[in-house]
PDB file of C-alpha atoms in Angstrom:
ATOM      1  CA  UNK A  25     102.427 114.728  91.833  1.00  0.00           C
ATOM      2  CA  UNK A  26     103.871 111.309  91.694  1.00  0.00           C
ATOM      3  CA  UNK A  27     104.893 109.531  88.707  1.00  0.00           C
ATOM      4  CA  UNK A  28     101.581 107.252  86.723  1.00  0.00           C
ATOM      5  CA  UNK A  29     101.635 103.670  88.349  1.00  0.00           C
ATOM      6  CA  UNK A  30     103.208 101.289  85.890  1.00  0.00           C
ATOM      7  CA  UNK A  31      98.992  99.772  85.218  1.00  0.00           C
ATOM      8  CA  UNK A  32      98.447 102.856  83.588  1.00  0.00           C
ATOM      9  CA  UNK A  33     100.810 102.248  80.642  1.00  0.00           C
ATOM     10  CA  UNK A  34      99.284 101.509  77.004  1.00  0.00           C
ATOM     11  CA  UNK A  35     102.091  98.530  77.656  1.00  0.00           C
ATOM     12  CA  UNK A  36     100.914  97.249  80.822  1.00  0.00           C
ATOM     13  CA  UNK A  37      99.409  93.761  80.844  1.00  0.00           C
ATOM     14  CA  UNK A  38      97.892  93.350  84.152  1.00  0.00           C
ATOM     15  CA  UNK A  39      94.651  92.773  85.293  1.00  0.00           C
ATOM     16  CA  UNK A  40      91.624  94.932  84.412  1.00  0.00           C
ATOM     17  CA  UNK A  41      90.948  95.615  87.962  1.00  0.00           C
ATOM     18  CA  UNK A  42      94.385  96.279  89.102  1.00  0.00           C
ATOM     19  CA  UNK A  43      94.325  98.809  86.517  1.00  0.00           C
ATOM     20  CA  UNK A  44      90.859 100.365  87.663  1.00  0.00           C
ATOM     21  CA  UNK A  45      91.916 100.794  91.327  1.00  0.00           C
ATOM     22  CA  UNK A  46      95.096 102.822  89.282  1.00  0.00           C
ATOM     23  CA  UNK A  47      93.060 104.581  87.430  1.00  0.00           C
ATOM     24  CA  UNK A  48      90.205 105.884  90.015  1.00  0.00           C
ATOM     25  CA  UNK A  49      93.344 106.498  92.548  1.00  0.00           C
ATOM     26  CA  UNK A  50      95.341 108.759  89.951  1.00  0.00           C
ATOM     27  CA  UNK A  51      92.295 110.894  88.725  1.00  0.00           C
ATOM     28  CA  UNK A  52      91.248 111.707  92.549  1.00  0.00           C
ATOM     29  CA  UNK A  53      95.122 112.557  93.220  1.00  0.00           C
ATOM     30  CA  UNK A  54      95.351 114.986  90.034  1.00  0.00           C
ATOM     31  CA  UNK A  55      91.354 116.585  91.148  1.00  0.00           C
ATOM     32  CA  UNK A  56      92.378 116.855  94.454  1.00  0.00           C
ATOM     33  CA  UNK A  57      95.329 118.785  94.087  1.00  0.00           C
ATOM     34  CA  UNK A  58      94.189 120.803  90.898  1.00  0.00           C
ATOM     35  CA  UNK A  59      91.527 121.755  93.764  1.00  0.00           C
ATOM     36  CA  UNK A  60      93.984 123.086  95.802  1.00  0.00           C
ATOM     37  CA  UNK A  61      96.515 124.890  93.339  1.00  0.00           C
ATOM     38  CA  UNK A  62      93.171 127.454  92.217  1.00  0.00           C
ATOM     39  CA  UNK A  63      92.297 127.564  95.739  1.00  0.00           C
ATOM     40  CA  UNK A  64      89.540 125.166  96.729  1.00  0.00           C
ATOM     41  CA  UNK A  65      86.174 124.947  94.451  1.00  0.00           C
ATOM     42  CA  UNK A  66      85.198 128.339  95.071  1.00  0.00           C
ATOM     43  CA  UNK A  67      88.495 129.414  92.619  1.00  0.00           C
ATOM     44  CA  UNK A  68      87.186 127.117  90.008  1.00  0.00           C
ATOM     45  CA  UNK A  69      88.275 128.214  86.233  1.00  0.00           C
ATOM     46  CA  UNK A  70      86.816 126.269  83.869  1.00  0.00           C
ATOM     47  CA  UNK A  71      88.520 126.943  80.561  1.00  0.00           C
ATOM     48  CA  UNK A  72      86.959 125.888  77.131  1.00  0.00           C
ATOM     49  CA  UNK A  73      91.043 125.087  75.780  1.00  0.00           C
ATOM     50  CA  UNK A  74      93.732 124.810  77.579  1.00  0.00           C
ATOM     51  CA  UNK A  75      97.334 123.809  76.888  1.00  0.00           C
ATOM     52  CA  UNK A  76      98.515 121.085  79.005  1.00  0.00           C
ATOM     53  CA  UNK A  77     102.551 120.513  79.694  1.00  0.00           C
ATOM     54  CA  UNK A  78     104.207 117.553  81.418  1.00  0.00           C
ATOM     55  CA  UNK A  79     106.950 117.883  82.833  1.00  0.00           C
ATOM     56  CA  UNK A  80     108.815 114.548  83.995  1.00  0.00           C
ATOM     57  CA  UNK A  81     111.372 114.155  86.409  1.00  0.00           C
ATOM     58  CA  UNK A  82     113.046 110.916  87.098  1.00  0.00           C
ATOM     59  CA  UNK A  83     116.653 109.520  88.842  1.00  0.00           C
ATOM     60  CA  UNK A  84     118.254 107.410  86.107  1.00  0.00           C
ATOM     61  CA  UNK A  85     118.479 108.391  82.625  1.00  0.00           C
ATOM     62  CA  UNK A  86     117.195 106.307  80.049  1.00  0.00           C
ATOM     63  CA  UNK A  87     115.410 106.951  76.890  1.00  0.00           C
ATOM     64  CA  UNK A  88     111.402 106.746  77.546  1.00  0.00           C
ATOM     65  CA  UNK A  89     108.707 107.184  75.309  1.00  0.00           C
ATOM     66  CA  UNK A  90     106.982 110.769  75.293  1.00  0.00           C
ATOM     67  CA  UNK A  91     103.762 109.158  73.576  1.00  0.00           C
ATOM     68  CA  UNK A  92     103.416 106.546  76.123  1.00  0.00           C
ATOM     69  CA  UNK A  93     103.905 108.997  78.972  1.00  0.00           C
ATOM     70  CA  UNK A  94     101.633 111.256  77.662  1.00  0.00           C
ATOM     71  CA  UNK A  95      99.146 108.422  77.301  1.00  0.00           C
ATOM     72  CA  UNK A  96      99.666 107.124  80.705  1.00  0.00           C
ATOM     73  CA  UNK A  97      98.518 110.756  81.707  1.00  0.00           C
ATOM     74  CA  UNK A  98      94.884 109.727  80.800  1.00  0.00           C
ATOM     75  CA  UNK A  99      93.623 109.402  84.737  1.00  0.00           C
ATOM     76  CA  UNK A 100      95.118 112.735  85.699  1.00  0.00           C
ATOM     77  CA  UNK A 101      93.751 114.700  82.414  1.00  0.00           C
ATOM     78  CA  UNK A 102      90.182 113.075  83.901  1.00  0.00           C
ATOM     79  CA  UNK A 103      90.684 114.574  87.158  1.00  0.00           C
ATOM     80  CA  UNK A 104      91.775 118.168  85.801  1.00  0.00           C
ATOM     81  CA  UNK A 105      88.144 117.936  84.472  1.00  0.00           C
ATOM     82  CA  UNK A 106      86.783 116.837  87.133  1.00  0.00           C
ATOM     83  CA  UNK A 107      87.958 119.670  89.058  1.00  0.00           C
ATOM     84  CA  UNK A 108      86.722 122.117  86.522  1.00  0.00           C
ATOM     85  CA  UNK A 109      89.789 123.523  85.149  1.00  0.00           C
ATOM     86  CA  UNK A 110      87.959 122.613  81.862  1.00  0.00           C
ATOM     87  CA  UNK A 111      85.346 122.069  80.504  1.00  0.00           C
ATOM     88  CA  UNK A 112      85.836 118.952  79.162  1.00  0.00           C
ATOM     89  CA  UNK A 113      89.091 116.968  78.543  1.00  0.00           C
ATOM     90  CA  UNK A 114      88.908 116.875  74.765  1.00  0.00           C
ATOM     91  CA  UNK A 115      89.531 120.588  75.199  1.00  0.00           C
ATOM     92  CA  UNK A 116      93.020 119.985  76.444  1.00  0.00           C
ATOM     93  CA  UNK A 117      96.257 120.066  74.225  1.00  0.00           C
ATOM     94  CA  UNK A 118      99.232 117.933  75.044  1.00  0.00           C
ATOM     95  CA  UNK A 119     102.540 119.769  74.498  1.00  0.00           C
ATOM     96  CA  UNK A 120     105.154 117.107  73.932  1.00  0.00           C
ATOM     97  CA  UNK A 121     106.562 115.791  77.312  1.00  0.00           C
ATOM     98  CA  UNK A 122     109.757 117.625  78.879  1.00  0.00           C
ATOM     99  CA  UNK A 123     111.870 114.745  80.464  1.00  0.00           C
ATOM    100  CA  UNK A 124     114.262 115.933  82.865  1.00  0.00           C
ATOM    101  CA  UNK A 125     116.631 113.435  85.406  1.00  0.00           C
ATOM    102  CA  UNK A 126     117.232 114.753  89.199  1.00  0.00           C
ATOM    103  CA  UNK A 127     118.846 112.546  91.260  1.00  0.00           C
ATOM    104  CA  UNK A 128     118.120 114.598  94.235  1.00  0.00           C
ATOM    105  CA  UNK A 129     114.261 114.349  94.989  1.00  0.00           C
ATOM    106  CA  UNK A 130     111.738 112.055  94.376  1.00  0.00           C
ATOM    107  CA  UNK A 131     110.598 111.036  90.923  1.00  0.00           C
ATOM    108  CA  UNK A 132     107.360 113.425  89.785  1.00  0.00           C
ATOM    109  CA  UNK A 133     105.379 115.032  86.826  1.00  0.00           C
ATOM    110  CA  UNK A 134     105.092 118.427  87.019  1.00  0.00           C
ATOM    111  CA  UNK A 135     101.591 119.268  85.194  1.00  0.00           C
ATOM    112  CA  UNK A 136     101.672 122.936  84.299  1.00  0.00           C
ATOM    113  CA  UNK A 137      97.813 124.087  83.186  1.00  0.00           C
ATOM    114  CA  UNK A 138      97.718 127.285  80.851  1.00  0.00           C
ATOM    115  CA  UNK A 139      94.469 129.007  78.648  1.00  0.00           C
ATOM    116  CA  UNK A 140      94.843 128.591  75.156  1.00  0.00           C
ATOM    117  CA  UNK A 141      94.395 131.990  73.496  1.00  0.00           C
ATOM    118  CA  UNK A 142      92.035 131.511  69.971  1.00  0.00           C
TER     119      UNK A 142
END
């Protein structure tokens, strides 16, 4: 999926609306295609816990901050619930970002979705 528009940063200044157009766009990206990865609502999981991991690629390197990415992640952990790969989004647990620079495709976060195991 594509990068988290710059309005979705704790950081960003801009204008509340700006950022809610962001927002509501981002969350039906991630539901939409967490829809399609399990195979349309019919394949619907539902975990209580789950382990989430993002996985950032980008062209230049430069340090970047793993809390604010993860933060910036909000929108898309709201549409992984709104697809029903949990329950609920409290349920999920951020693994530290993995930051990785490829100057051959596009810029993208990879957003791997596993069951935690009690």
């Amino acid at each position: 999926m594509r990068l988290p528009p710059k309005a979705l940063s704790p950081n960003a200044r801009g204008h509340w609306a700006k950022r809610g157009r962001a927002y509501r766009r981002y969350k039906e990206d991630a539901c939409l295609l967490a829809l399609a990865a399990q195979g349309g609502p019919a394949g619907r999981r539902e975990w209580r816990r789950a382990r989430v991991v993002c996985h950032f690629f980008y062209r230049v390197r430069r340090r970047r901050d793993g809390d604010n990415l993860i933060a910036s992640m909000k929108a898309a952990f709201d549409g992984l619930e709104a697809a029903g790969v949990v329950r609920d989004d409290s349920g999920l647990i951020q693994v530290p970002p993995r930051i990785t620079v490829d100057r051959q495709t596009r810029p993208r976060v990879e957003i791997t979705v596993e069951p935690e195991t009690p």
